Amino acid sequence: TGDRVHLDRARRTATAVLEHFVDPGSGILPAEGAGDGGLFKGILARYLGELVMAAPDDDLSRRVLAALRRNGDAVAAAGGEPVGPDWNRPGAGDPSLSTHLSAVLLLEALARADEPDPDGGGGSG
């Protein structure tokens, strides 16, 4: 919307995610279970990616992008197999459409962050 208050809220949420939600050792978002709950991690990844796109040169955005990339690297370890709820072991567990879609949303957010800027600049990565 261009309203600074929304960007400030998004920044506070992203800071809380990095400080309290992401595993401090691995940098991976927690397993959220299967079924409908398995989609929420992907929704979070999508909107964290939107924050990165809104303020790509910001220190917080760089930290968020680094966290998203750690998760993307973990998801990529599943190869072509469906992704389960635990991105530390993406090919293990009970994959569902929701958990696999979460991984797709993460990879989509990373791809968008790495796209060249249509105005002639580079992407975030």
XYZ file of N, CA, C and O in Angstrom:
500
model
N 0.815 -1.208 0.000
C 0.000 0.000 0.000
C 0.850 1.259 0.000
O 0.325 2.320 -0.253
N 2.101 1.136 0.335
C 2.962 2.297 0.444
C 2.875 2.966 1.811
O 3.608 3.910 2.094
N 1.989 2.497 2.680
C 1.832 3.054 4.018
C 2.941 2.498 4.907
O 3.056 1.284 5.097
N 3.753 3.358 5.449
C 4.917 2.972 6.254
C 4.530 2.106 7.462
O 5.293 1.247 7.884
N 3.342 2.323 8.025
C 2.925 1.563 9.198
C 2.884 0.069 8.898
O 3.238 -0.752 9.749
N 2.489 -0.310 7.685
C 2.430 -1.729 7.325
C 3.834 -2.318 7.193
O 4.087 -3.446 7.619
N 4.749 -1.558 6.623
C 6.138 -2.019 6.513
C 6.746 -2.178 7.904
O 7.450 -3.158 8.168
N 6.461 -1.244 8.796
C 6.983 -1.344 10.166
C 6.443 -2.584 10.869
O 7.183 -3.279 11.574
N 5.173 -2.907 10.672
C 4.593 -4.127 11.264
C 5.237 -5.373 10.680
O 5.536 -6.329 11.398
N 5.441 -5.364 9.388
C 6.090 -6.511 8.737
C 7.510 -6.688 9.265
O 7.953 -7.821 9.498
N 8.212 -5.592 9.476
C 9.578 -5.659 10.004
C 9.587 -6.237 11.426
O 10.438 -7.058 11.767
N 8.621 -5.825 12.248
C 8.543 -6.360 13.616
C 8.242 -7.858 13.582
O 8.814 -8.634 14.355
N 7.354 -8.263 12.692
C 7.020 -9.681 12.576
C 8.239 -10.480 12.114
O 8.548 -11.543 12.672
N 8.950 -9.978 11.120
C 10.137 -10.673 10.619
C 11.211 -10.779 11.696
O 11.863 -11.820 11.830
N 11.374 -9.725 12.470
C 12.349 -9.755 13.565
C 11.958 -10.828 14.580
O 12.806 -11.599 15.036
N 10.684 -10.902 14.918
C 10.214 -11.924 15.860
C 10.431 -13.327 15.296
O 10.825 -14.238 16.033
N 10.206 -13.501 14.004
C 10.435 -14.810 13.375
C 11.899 -15.206 13.521
O 12.217 -16.326 13.930
N 12.800 -14.283 13.207
C 14.229 -14.588 13.268
C 14.691 -14.847 14.703
O 15.556 -15.695 14.939
N 14.121 -14.113 15.658
C 14.576 -14.228 17.039
C 13.917 -15.366 17.824
O 14.523 -15.915 18.739
N 12.671 -15.721 17.464
C 11.932 -16.658 18.310
C 11.379 -17.892 17.596
O 10.911 -18.810 18.254
N 11.391 -17.907 16.291
C 10.727 -18.980 15.554
C 11.710 -19.870 14.813
O 11.558 -21.080 14.784
N 12.707 -19.280 14.211
C 13.719 -20.026 13.456
C 14.638 -20.750 14.439
O 15.044 -20.181 15.451
N 14.933 -22.008 14.151
C 15.847 -22.770 15.001
C 17.205 -22.081 15.032
O 17.805 -21.860 13.975
N 17.727 -21.739 16.220
C 18.993 -21.001 16.282
C 20.192 -21.792 15.771
O 21.168 -21.206 15.309
N 20.136 -23.109 15.838
C 21.254 -23.920 15.367
C 21.270 -24.112 13.863
O 22.291 -23.915 13.207
N 20.127 -24.480 13.315
C 20.069 -24.803 11.890
C 19.585 -23.648 11.027
O 19.822 -23.622 9.822
N 18.857 -22.703 11.625
C 18.274 -21.616 10.841
C 17.027 -22.031 10.091
O 16.542 -21.321 9.221
N 16.472 -23.199 10.434
C 15.331 -23.755 9.721
C 14.042 -23.432 10.476
O 13.995 -23.479 11.706
N 12.991 -23.126 9.727
C 11.677 -22.935 10.315
C 11.191 -24.257 10.895
O 11.522 -25.326 10.368
N 10.409 -24.233 11.971
C 10.025 -25.481 12.638
C 9.039 -26.317 11.826
O 8.304 -25.798 10.976
N 9.041 -27.604 12.117
C 8.052 -28.505 11.520
C 6.685 -28.119 12.057
O 6.525 -27.890 13.255
N 5.730 -28.019 11.179
C 4.404 -27.549 11.571
C 3.351 -28.632 11.479
O 2.177 -28.362 11.694
N 3.728 -29.835 11.153
C 2.783 -30.925 11.036
C 2.247 -31.041 9.621
O 2.611 -30.286 8.729
N 1.389 -32.005 9.430
C 0.808 -32.255 8.110
C -0.592 -31.657 8.047
O -1.006 -30.926 8.934
N -1.294 -31.976 7.008
C -2.643 -31.459 6.850
C -2.637 -29.968 6.568
O -1.652 -29.409 6.103
N -3.739 -29.306 6.896
C -3.850 -27.873 6.612
C -2.777 -27.055 7.304
O -2.307 -26.051 6.772
N -2.373 -27.449 8.516
C -1.336 -26.729 9.245
C -0.001 -26.724 8.524
O 0.834 -25.847 8.751
N 0.194 -27.691 7.644
C 1.444 -27.782 6.898
C 1.644 -26.671 5.902
O 2.731 -26.520 5.345
N 0.641 -25.871 5.662
C 0.747 -24.800 4.676
C 1.235 -23.484 5.266
O 1.758 -22.630 4.559
N 1.112 -23.314 6.578
C 1.393 -22.011 7.177
C 2.847 -21.584 7.068
O 3.145 -20.391 6.923
N 3.766 -22.530 7.100
C 5.183 -22.174 6.964
C 5.453 -21.597 5.575
O 6.212 -20.642 5.425
N 4.804 -22.127 4.576
C 4.953 -21.600 3.221
C 4.347 -20.219 3.073
O 4.900 -19.359 2.375
N 3.216 -19.992 3.730
C 2.605 -18.662 3.706
C 3.547 -17.659 4.369
O 3.752 -16.548 3.861
N 4.135 -18.043 5.487
C 5.108 -17.177 6.148
C 6.280 -16.883 5.215
O 6.702 -15.729 5.078
N 6.804 -17.909 4.561
C 7.932 -17.714 3.635
C 7.552 -16.759 2.510
O 8.340 -15.894 2.122
N 6.345 -16.895 1.987
C 5.893 -16.009 0.906
C 5.925 -14.550 1.361
O 6.432 -13.673 0.667
N 5.380 -14.284 2.539
C 5.302 -12.899 2.983
C 6.634 -12.367 3.492
O 6.896 -11.162 3.385
N 7.493 -13.218 4.005
C 8.854 -12.769 4.303
C 9.565 -12.378 3.014
O 10.315 -11.397 2.971
N 9.314 -13.139 1.954
C 9.868 -12.779 0.647
C 9.342 -11.445 0.164
O 10.074 -10.660 -0.450
N 8.068 -11.146 0.425
C 7.506 -9.842 0.054
C 8.225 -8.715 0.792
O 8.480 -7.647 0.224
N 8.556 -8.937 2.054
C 9.308 -7.934 2.810
C 10.675 -7.699 2.177
O 11.111 -6.559 2.025
N 11.334 -8.767 1.795
C 12.643 -8.653 1.142
C 12.521 -7.819 -0.138
O 13.357 -6.964 -0.415
N 11.465 -8.052 -0.885
C 11.263 -7.306 -2.129
C 10.953 -5.832 -1.863
O 11.344 -4.964 -2.629
N 10.279 -5.542 -0.756
C 9.892 -4.169 -0.437
C 11.075 -3.333 0.031
O 11.086 -2.120 -0.179
N 12.059 -3.969 0.657
C 13.208 -3.232 1.188
C 14.476 -4.065 1.000
O 15.086 -4.505 1.966
N 14.895 -4.275 -0.251
C 15.987 -5.219 -0.510
C 17.347 -4.808 0.039
O 18.191 -5.671 0.273
N 17.581 -3.544 0.258
C 18.894 -3.101 0.731
C 18.955 -2.926 2.243
O 19.946 -2.450 2.777
N 17.911 -3.312 2.923
C 17.790 -3.183 4.361
C 18.517 -4.345 5.050
O 18.476 -5.484 4.575
N 19.157 -4.082 6.191
C 19.876 -5.126 6.913
C 18.939 -6.262 7.330
O 19.276 -7.443 7.195
N 17.742 -5.918 7.814
C 16.790 -6.951 8.205
C 16.400 -7.807 7.000
O 16.336 -9.026 7.094
N 16.164 -7.187 5.862
C 15.813 -7.942 4.654
C 16.931 -8.888 4.255
O 16.667 -10.017 3.832
N 18.168 -8.464 4.405
C 19.290 -9.358 4.092
C 19.318 -10.549 5.045
O 19.578 -11.682 4.634
N 19.031 -10.319 6.316
C 18.979 -11.414 7.289
C 17.817 -12.360 6.983
O 17.964 -13.584 7.077
N 16.673 -11.799 6.624
C 15.512 -12.626 6.266
C 15.826 -13.459 5.030
O 15.544 -14.657 4.985
N 16.425 -12.828 4.018
C 16.757 -13.560 2.796
C 17.752 -14.678 3.085
O 17.620 -15.786 2.556
N 18.717 -14.426 3.951
C 19.676 -15.476 4.315
C 18.953 -16.650 4.988
O 19.246 -17.817 4.707
N 17.994 -16.349 5.862
C 17.221 -17.407 6.515
C 16.380 -18.175 5.498
O 16.321 -19.411 5.538
N 15.752 -17.463 4.588
C 14.967 -18.130 3.547
C 15.863 -19.022 2.692
O 15.470 -20.129 2.321
N 17.057 -18.557 2.383
C 17.983 -19.374 1.578
C 18.420 -20.627 2.331
O 18.563 -21.693 1.727
N 18.663 -20.510 3.650
C 19.005 -21.724 4.433
C 17.869 -22.739 4.345
O 18.102 -23.932 4.184
N 16.643 -22.253 4.462
C 15.489 -23.149 4.355
C 15.374 -23.711 2.949
O 15.063 -24.884 2.768
N 15.618 -22.889 1.936
C 15.571 -23.358 0.551
C 16.609 -24.428 0.282
O 16.329 -25.419 -0.408
N 17.810 -24.247 0.826
C 18.852 -25.266 0.665
C 18.417 -26.581 1.314
O 18.644 -27.661 0.762
N 17.785 -26.480 2.485
C 17.323 -27.689 3.172
C 16.240 -28.388 2.356
O 16.272 -29.609 2.185
N 15.299 -27.613 1.825
C 14.218 -28.191 1.017
C 14.777 -28.840 -0.248
O 14.319 -29.912 -0.656
N 15.773 -28.220 -0.845
C 16.364 -28.764 -2.067
C 16.986 -30.137 -1.830
O 17.104 -30.933 -2.768
N 17.338 -30.429 -0.585
C 17.934 -31.724 -0.270
C 16.956 -32.875 -0.511
O 17.368 -34.025 -0.611
N 15.667 -32.569 -0.628
C 14.679 -33.620 -0.903
C 14.749 -34.091 -2.344
O 14.138 -35.100 -2.699
N 15.495 -33.380 -3.176
C 15.572 -33.753 -4.584
C 14.216 -33.574 -5.228
O 13.546 -32.589 -5.019
N 13.773 -34.531 -5.968
C 12.480 -34.448 -6.638
C 11.346 -35.071 -5.845
O 10.238 -35.199 -6.347
N 11.621 -35.456 -4.610
C 10.610 -36.121 -3.784
C 9.685 -35.104 -3.123
O 10.075 -33.963 -2.906
N 8.478 -35.520 -2.778
C 7.589 -34.628 -2.024
C 8.230 -34.232 -0.699
O 8.947 -35.016 -0.084
N 7.976 -33.010 -0.271
C 8.589 -32.469 0.937
C 7.635 -32.635 2.111
O 6.468 -32.256 2.028
N 8.168 -33.181 3.199
C 7.386 -33.357 4.416
C 7.422 -32.120 5.292
O 7.957 -31.078 4.909
N 6.890 -32.223 6.500
C 6.763 -31.054 7.367
C 8.061 -30.577 8.007
O 8.159 -29.424 8.410
N 9.076 -31.427 8.101
C 10.330 -31.054 8.762
C 11.384 -30.746 7.712
O 11.925 -31.647 7.071
N 11.678 -29.463 7.525
C 12.629 -29.075 6.488
C 14.069 -29.423 6.866
O 14.957 -29.366 6.024
N 14.325 -29.827 8.108
C 15.634 -30.372 8.456
C 15.815 -31.746 7.834
O 16.927 -32.178 7.579
N 14.697 -32.440 7.602
C 14.674 -33.758 6.956
C 13.524 -33.746 5.955
O 12.505 -34.402 6.165
N 13.659 -33.003 4.867
C 12.508 -32.741 3.994
C 11.926 -33.965 3.298
O 10.740 -33.972 2.974
N 12.713 -34.987 3.082
C 12.199 -36.173 2.407
C 11.621 -37.185 3.370
O 11.036 -38.176 2.960
N 11.762 -36.930 4.671
C 11.261 -37.854 5.685
C 9.887 -37.398 6.162
O 9.429 -36.307 5.843
N 9.270 -38.231 6.937
C 7.970 -37.872 7.495
C 6.860 -38.127 6.498
O 7.039 -38.783 5.478
N 5.715 -37.588 6.823
C 4.522 -37.817 6.023
C 4.258 -36.597 5.141
O 3.659 -35.632 5.603
N 4.709 -36.636 3.892
C 4.451 -35.478 3.038
C 2.974 -35.399 2.668
O 2.316 -36.411 2.474
N 2.477 -34.206 2.639
C 1.102 -33.982 2.203
C 1.153 -32.879 1.151
O 2.177 -32.234 0.949
N 0.051 -32.655 0.501
C 0.006 -31.572 -0.468
C 0.334 -30.245 0.213
O 1.055 -29.416 -0.339
N -0.144 -30.044 1.425
C 0.107 -28.791 2.142
C 1.585 -28.596 2.447
O 2.113 -27.494 2.275
N 2.271 -29.642 2.925
C 3.682 -29.481 3.267
C 4.526 -29.291 2.006
O 5.477 -28.518 2.008
N 4.163 -29.994 0.953
C 4.904 -29.826 -0.301
C 4.657 -28.439 -0.883
O 5.585 -27.783 -1.367
N 3.419 -27.959 -0.814
C 3.105 -26.620 -1.303
C 3.843 -25.557 -0.499
O 4.273 -24.541 -1.045
N 4.021 -25.771 0.798
C 4.815 -24.840 1.606
C 6.224 -24.693 1.034
O 6.753 -23.597 0.932
N 6.810 -25.826 0.674
C 8.151 -25.792 0.088
C 8.145 -25.050 -1.241
O 9.063 -24.277 -1.541
N 7.116 -25.250 -2.036
C 7.003 -24.554 -3.319
C 6.888 -23.052 -3.088
O 7.528 -22.249 -3.784
N 6.095 -22.635 -2.101
C 5.956 -21.207 -1.799
C 7.285 -20.610 -1.368
O 7.628 -19.480 -1.742
N 8.056 -21.352 -0.593
C 9.389 -20.891 -0.202
C 10.276 -20.703 -1.426
O 10.913 -19.662 -1.593
N 10.321 -21.701 -2.294
C 11.177 -21.621 -3.482
C 10.710 -20.514 -4.419
O 11.534 -19.828 -5.042
N 9.407 -20.294 -4.497
C 8.880 -19.194 -5.301
C 9.344 -17.848 -4.742
O 9.755 -16.963 -5.494
N 9.296 -17.692 -3.422
C 9.744 -16.446 -2.795
C 11.228 -16.211 -3.077
O 11.645 -15.077 -3.369
N 12.014 -17.264 -3.016
C 13.448 -17.129 -3.306
C 13.688 -16.777 -4.772
O 14.549 -15.946 -5.080
N 12.948 -17.392 -5.664
C 13.107 -17.088 -7.095
C 12.753 -15.627 -7.370
O 13.444 -14.946 -8.127
N 11.699 -15.140 -6.755
C 11.301 -13.736 -6.957
C 12.357 -12.789 -6.405
O 12.638 -11.752 -6.999
N 12.945 -13.146 -5.277
C 13.970 -12.292 -4.674
C 15.219 -12.234 -5.546
O 15.949 -11.238 -5.523
N 15.458 -13.266 -6.329
C 16.646 -13.309 -7.178
C 16.398 -12.831 -8.603
O 17.316 -12.816 -9.416
N 15.147 -12.453 -8.905
C 14.850 -11.936 -10.252
C 15.504 -10.574 -10.436
O 15.562 -9.783 -9.501
N 15.962 -10.290 -11.641
C 16.457 -8.939 -11.893
C 15.319 -7.942 -11.733
O 14.164 -8.226 -12.037
N 15.659 -6.780 -11.236
C 14.687 -5.687 -11.076
C 14.251 -5.226 -12.457
O 15.079 -4.907 -13.296
N 12.931 -5.159 -12.732
C 12.480 -4.731 -14.050
C 12.847 -3.281 -14.378
O 12.848 -2.884 -15.521
N 13.229 -2.527 -13.332
C 13.637 -1.134 -13.570
C 15.114 -1.020 -13.908
O 15.655 0.082 -13.982
N 15.792 -2.150 -14.036
C 17.183 -2.133 -14.470
C 18.188 -2.486 -13.412
O 19.338 -2.725 -13.700
N 17.774 -2.529 -12.137
C 18.702 -2.906 -11.080
C 18.721 -4.402 -10.906
O 18.006 -5.131 -11.568
N 19.513 -4.878 -9.969
C 19.565 -6.306 -9.690
C 18.491 -6.684 -8.718
O 17.797 -5.856 -8.152
N 18.345 -7.984 -8.493
C 17.416 -8.474 -7.498
C 18.059 -8.359 -6.129
O 19.050 -7.658 -5.936
N 17.526 -9.067 -5.172
C 18.061 -9.009 -3.819
C 19.232 -9.961 -3.637
O 19.868 -9.938 -2.617
N 19.451 -10.810 -4.581
C 20.454 -11.841 -4.344
C 21.521 -11.865 -5.326
O 22.024 -11.134 -6.041
